Tab-separated table of C-alpha atoms in Angstrom:
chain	number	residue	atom	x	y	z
A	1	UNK	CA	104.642	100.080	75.163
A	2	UNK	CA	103.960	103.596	76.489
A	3	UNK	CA	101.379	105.651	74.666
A	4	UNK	CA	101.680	109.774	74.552
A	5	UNK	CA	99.657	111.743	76.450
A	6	UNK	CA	98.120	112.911	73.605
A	7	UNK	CA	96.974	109.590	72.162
A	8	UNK	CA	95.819	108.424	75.019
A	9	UNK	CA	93.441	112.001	75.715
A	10	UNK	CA	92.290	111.249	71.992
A	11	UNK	CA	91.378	107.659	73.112
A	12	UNK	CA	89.516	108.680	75.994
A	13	UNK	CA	87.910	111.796	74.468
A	14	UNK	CA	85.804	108.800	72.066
A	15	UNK	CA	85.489	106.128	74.946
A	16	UNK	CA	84.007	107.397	78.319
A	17	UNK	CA	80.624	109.151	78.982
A	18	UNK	CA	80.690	109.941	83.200
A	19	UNK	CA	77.407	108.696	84.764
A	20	UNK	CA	77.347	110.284	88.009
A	21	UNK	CA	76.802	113.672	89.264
A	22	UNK	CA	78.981	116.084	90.844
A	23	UNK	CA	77.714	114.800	94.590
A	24	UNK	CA	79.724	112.057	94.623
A	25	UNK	CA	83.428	111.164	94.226
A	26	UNK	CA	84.331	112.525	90.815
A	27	UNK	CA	87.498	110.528	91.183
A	28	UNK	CA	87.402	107.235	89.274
A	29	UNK	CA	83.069	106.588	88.629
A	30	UNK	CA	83.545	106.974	85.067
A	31	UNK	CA	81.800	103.543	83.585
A	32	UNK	CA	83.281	103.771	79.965
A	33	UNK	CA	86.561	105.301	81.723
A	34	UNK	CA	86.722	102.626	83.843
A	35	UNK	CA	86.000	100.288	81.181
A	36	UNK	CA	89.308	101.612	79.195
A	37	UNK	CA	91.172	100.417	82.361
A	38	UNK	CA	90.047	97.289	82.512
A	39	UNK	CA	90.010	96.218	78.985
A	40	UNK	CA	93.136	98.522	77.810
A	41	UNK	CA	95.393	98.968	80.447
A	42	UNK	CA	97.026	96.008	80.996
A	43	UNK	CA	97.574	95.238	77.494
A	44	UNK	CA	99.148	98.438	76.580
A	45	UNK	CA	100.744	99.786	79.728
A	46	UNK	CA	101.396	96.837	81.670
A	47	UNK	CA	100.708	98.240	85.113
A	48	UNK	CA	98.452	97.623	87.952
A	49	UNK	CA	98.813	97.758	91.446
A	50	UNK	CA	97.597	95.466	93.959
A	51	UNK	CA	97.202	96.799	97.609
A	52	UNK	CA	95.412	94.907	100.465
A	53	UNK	CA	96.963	96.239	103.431
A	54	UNK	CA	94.481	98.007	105.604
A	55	UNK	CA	95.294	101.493	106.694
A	56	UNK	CA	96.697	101.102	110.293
A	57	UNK	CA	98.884	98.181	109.234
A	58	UNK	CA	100.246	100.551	106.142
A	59	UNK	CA	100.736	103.433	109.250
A	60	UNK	CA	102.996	100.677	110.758
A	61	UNK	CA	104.209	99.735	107.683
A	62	UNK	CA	105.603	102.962	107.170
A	63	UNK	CA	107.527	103.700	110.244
A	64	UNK	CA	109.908	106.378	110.266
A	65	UNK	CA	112.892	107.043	113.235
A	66	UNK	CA	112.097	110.410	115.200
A	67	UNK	CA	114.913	112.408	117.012
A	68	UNK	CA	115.464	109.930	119.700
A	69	UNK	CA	115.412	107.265	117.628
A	70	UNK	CA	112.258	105.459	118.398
A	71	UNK	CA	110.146	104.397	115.523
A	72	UNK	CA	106.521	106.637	115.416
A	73	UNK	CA	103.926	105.430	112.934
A	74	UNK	CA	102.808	107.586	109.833
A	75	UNK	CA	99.846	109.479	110.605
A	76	UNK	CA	96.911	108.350	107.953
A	77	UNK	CA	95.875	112.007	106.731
A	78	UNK	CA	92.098	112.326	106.057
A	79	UNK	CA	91.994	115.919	105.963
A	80	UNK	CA	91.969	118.278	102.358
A	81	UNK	CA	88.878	116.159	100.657
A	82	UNK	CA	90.976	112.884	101.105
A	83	UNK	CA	89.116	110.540	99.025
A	84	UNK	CA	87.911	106.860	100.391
A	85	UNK	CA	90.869	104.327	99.727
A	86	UNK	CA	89.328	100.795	99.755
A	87	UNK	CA	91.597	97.800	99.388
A	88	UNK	CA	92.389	96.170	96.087
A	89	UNK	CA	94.204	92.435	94.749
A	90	UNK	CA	93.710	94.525	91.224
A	91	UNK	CA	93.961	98.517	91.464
A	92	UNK	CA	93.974	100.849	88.111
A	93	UNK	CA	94.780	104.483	86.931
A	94	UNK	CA	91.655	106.634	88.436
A	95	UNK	CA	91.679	104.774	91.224
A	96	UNK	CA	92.603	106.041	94.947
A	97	UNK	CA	96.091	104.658	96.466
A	98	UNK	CA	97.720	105.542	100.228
A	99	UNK	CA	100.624	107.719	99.378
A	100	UNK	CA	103.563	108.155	101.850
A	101	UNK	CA	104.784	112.241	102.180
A	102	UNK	CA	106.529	114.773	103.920
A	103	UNK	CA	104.055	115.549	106.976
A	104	UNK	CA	105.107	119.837	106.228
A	105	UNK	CA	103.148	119.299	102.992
A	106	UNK	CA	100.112	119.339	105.452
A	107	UNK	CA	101.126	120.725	107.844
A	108	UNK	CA	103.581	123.216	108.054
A	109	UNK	CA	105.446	123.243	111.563
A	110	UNK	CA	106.003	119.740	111.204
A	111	UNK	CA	109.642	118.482	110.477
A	112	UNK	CA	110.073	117.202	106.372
A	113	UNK	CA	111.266	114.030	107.682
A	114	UNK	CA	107.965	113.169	109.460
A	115	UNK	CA	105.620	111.444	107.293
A	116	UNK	CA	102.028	111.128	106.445
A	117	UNK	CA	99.634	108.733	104.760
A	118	UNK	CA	97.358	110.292	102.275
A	119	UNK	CA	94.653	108.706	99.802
A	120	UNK	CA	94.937	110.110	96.228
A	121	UNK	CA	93.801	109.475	93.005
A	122	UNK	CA	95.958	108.174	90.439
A	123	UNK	CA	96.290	110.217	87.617
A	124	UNK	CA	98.094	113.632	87.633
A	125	UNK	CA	96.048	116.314	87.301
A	126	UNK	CA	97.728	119.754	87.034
A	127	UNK	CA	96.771	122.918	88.930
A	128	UNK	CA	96.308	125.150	85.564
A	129	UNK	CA	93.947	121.898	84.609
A	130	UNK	CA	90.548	124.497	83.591
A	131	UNK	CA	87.219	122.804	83.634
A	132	UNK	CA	85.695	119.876	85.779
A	133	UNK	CA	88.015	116.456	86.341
A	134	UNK	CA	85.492	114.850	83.762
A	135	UNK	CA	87.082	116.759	81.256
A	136	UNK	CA	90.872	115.619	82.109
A	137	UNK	CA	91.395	112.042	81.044
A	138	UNK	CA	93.288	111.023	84.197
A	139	UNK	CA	96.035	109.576	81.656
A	140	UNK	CA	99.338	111.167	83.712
A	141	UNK	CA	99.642	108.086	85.787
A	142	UNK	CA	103.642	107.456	85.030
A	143	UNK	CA	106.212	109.534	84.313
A	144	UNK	CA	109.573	109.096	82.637
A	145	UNK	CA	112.373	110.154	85.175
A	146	UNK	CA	114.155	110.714	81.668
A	147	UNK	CA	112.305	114.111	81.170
A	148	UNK	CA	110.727	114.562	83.875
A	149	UNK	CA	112.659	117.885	84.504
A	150	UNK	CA	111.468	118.749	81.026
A	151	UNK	CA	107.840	118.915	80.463
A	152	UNK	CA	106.206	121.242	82.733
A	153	UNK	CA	103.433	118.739	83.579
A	154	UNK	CA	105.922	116.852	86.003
A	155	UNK	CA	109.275	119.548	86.468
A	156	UNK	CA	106.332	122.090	88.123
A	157	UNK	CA	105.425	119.876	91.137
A	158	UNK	CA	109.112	118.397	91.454
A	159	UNK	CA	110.738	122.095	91.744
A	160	UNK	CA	107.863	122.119	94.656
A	161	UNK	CA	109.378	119.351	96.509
A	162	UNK	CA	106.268	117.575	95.612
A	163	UNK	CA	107.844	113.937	95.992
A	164	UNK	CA	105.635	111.055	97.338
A	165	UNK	CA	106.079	107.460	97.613
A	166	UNK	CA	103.518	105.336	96.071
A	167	UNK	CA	102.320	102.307	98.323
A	168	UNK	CA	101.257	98.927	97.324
A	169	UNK	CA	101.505	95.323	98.088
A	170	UNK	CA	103.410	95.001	95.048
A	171	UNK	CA	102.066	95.499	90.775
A	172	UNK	CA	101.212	93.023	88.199
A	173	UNK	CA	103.196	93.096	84.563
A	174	UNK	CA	102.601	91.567	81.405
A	175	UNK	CA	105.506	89.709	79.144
A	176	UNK	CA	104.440	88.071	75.598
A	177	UNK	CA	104.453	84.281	75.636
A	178	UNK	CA	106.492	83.564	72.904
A	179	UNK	CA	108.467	86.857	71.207
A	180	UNK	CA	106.551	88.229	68.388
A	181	UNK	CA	103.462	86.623	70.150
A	182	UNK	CA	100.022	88.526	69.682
A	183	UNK	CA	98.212	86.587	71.843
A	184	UNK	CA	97.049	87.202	75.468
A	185	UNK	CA	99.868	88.057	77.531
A	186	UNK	CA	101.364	86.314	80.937
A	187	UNK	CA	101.114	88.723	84.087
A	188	UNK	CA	103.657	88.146	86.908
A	189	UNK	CA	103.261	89.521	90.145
A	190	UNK	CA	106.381	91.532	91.479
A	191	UNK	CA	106.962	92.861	95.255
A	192	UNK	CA	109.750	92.969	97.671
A	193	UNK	CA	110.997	89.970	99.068
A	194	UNK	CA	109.335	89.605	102.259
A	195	UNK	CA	110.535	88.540	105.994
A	196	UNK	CA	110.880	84.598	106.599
A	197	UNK	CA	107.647	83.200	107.084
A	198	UNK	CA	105.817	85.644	105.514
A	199	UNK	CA	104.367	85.981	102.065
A	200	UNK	CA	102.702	89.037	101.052
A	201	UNK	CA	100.329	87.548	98.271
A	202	UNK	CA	99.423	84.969	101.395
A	203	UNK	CA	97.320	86.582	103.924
A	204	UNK	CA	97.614	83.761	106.202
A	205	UNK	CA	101.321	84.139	106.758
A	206	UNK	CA	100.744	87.353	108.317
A	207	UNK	CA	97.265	88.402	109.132
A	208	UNK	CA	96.104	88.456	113.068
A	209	UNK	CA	99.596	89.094	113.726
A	210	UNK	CA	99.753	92.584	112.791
A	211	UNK	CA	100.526	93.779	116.554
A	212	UNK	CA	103.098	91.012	116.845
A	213	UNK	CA	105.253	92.779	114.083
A	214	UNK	CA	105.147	96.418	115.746
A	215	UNK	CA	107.308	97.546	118.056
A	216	UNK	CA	108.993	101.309	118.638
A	217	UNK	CA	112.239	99.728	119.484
A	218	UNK	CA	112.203	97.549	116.208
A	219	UNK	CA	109.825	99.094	114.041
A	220	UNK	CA	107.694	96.996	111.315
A	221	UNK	CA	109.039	93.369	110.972
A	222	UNK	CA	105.505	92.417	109.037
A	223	UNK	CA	104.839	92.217	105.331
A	224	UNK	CA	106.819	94.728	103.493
A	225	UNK	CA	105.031	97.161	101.112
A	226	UNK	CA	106.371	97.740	97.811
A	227	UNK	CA	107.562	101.637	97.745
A	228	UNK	CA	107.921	103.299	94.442
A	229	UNK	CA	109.052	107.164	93.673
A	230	UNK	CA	106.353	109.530	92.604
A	231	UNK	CA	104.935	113.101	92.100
A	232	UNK	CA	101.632	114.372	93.356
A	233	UNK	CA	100.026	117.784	93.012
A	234	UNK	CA	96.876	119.765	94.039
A	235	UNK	CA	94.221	120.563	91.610
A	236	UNK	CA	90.792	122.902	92.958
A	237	UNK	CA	87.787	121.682	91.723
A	238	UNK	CA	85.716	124.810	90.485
A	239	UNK	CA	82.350	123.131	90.254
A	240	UNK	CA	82.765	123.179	94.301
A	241	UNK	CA	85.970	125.024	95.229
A	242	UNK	CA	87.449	122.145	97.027
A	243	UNK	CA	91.221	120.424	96.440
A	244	UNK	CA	91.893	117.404	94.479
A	245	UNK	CA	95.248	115.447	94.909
A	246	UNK	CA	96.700	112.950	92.448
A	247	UNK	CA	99.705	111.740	92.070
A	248	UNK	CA	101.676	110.155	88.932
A	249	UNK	CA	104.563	107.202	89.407
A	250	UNK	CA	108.128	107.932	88.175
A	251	UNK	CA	109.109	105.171	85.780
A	252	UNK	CA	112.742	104.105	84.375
A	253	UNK	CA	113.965	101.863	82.363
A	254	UNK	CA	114.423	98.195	83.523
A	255	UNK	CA	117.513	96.106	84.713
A	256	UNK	CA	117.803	92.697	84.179
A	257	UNK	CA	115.701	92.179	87.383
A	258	UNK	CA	112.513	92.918	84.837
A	259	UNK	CA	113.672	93.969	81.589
A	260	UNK	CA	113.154	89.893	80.403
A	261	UNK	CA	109.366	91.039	81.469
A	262	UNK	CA	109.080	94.826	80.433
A	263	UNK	CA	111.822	97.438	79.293
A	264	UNK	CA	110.270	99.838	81.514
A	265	UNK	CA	109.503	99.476	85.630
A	266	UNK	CA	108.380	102.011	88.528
A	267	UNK	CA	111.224	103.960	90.074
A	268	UNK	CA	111.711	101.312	93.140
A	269	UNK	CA	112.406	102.658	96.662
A	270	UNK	CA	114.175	99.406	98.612
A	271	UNK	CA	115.789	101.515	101.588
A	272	UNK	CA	114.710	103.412	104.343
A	273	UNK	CA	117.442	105.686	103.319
A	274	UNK	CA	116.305	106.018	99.275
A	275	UNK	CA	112.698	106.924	100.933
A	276	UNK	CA	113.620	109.470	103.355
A	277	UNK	CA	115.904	110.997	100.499
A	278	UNK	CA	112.946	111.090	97.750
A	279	UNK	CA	110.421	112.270	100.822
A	280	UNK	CA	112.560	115.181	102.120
A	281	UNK	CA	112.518	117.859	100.257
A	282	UNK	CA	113.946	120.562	102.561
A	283	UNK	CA	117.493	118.776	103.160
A	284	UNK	CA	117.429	117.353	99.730
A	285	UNK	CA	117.141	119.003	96.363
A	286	UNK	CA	115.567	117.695	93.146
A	287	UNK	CA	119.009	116.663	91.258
A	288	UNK	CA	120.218	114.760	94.381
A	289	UNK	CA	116.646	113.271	95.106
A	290	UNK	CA	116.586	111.948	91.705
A	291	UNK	CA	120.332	110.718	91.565
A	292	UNK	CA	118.749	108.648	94.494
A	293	UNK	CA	116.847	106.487	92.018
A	294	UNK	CA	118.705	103.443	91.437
A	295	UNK	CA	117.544	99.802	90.429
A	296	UNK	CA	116.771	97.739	92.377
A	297	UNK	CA	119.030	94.850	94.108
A	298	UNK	CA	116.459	91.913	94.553
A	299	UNK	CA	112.814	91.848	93.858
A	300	UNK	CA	110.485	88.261	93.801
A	301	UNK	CA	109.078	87.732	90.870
A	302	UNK	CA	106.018	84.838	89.750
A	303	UNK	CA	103.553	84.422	87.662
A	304	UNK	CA	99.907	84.862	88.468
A	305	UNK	CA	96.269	83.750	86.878
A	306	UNK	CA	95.506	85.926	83.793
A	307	UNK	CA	92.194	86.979	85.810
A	308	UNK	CA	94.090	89.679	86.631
A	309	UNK	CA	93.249	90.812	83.422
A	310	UNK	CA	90.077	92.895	84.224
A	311	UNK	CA	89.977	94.872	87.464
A	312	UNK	CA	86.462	93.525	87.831
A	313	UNK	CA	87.733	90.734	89.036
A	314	UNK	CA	89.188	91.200	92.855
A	315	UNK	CA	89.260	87.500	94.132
A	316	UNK	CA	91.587	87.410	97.213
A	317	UNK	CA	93.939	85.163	95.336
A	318	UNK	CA	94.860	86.876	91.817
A	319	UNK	CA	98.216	87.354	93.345
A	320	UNK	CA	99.360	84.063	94.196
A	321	UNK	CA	101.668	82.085	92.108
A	322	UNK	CA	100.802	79.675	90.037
A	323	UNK	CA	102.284	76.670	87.647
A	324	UNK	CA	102.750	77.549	84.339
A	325	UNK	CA	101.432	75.003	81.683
């Protein structure tokens, strides 16, 4: 189930008190906040991301063909008050993900097909947004592709060409045990399917090898990041005049892939050619970008420990499968 943006402000407005000062990242060190996530989230939305890859394999990772047809590594962007991204078997809403763009976002004599890494929060927060980020609940972190030309919230930033791709090893989603069950819920684990030999959830398949699967003739033959369609925008903090970018993740409903799990799931990416469609905003307009988003064609799918219930807990091995009972 999806809530409203409205219910879920009104559920936040009761539940979080922030606990640190302006100094340091505003971005997700919200204790009650944070506590919503962990306790809330997965019960009601049914989405968390895990991500693990370390920036320069995610620059490999993300590999794009230039004009001569050599592959050139995204760029990981720290410039415009990128906030820290620290690797996570159990990331929520508020938190910072690596999100692929269009380098000319950045900087503008670059080509739109060129593509940059940047850390952002997750959690759309709109440029009108008046007063400090404490007082925005951070709740805009999907966004139906169904009206998302619509409601102003998301059709502002798309008629900007603000399309991003969200990164992550893959996400974690919740499916009753029995129908009509109101007990605890199963998570599963969902990603791509990955090379032979390698399994994403199993760092032992691929890590130390990370040079191995890089080449500019080939490209990245190493784990495969999960790539899902989203919106970002840039909000300026007036407490210190400096920008903020978040980003939201387009969501649609589900084929049979996952609808036996959930009815909705993240607009999925599997191409090279669906990303450089969503990313480039110059060639491609909004109506065609979005015609783009199909479902996907094969994901892997298994179930995981319900650990991964509370972000608090990041043990290396929340995403490996397990034998259900």
């Amino acid at each position: 189930m999806l809530l409203g943006q409205n219910v879920w402000k009104n559920l936040l407005i009761h539940i979080y008190t922030p606990v640190v000062t302006e100094e340091r990242n505003p971005c997700f060190h919200y204790k009650h906040l944070l506590w919503f996530c962990l306790k809330l989230l997965p019960s009601v939305l049914g989405v968390l991301f895990i991500i693990t890859l370390d920036p320069a394999t995610i620059c490999k990772a993300c590999a794009y063909k230039d004009k001569n047809g050599k592959y050139v590594k995204a760029d990981w962007y720290t410039g415009d008050n990128s906030p820290n991204f620290n690797p996570s078997v159990n990331l929520a809403p508020t938190m910072v993900c690596p999100i692929l763009v269009s380098r000319k976002h950045f900087i503008p004599d670059s080509s739109s097909t060129e593509f940059i890494v940047k850390p952002m929060i997750w959690g759309l927060i709109p440029p009108w947004h008046k007063g400090t980020q404490k007082d925005h609940g951070l709740t805009t972190n999907n966004c139906r592709v169904e009206t998302i030309q619509s409601k102003k919230l998301y059709s502002t930033p798309l008629k900007k060409g603000k399309r991003c791709v969200v990164l992550c090893d893959g996400f974690y989603e919740w499916k009753a045990k029995k129908p009509g069950d109101k007990g605890p819920k199963q998570p599963y684990f969902i990603c791509f399917p990955q090379p032979k030999s390698i399994k994403i959830e199993e760092h032992e398949t691929w890590e130390g090898k990370v040079e191995e699967f890089w080449s500019a003739e080939k490209g990245w033959t190493g784990p495969k990041p999960f790539m899902m369609a989203g919106l970002f925008d840039k909000w300026i903090d007036p407490s210190n005049k400096k920008p903020v970018y978040s980003f939201t993740v387009v969501t649609m409903e589900s084929n049979p892939l996952v609808s036996w799990i959930h009815e909705r799931m993240p607009a999925i990416l599997e191409s090279d050619e669906q990303v450089q469609t969503w990313l480039d905003y110059v060639n491609i307009d909004e109506s065609d970008a979005l015609s783009s988003l199909i479902p996907p064609s094969n994901l892997y799918i298994h179930p995981v420990s319900p650990l991964v219930n509370s972000v608090k807990n990041q043990d290396p091995s929340l995403n490996r499968e397990i034998e259900l009972k």
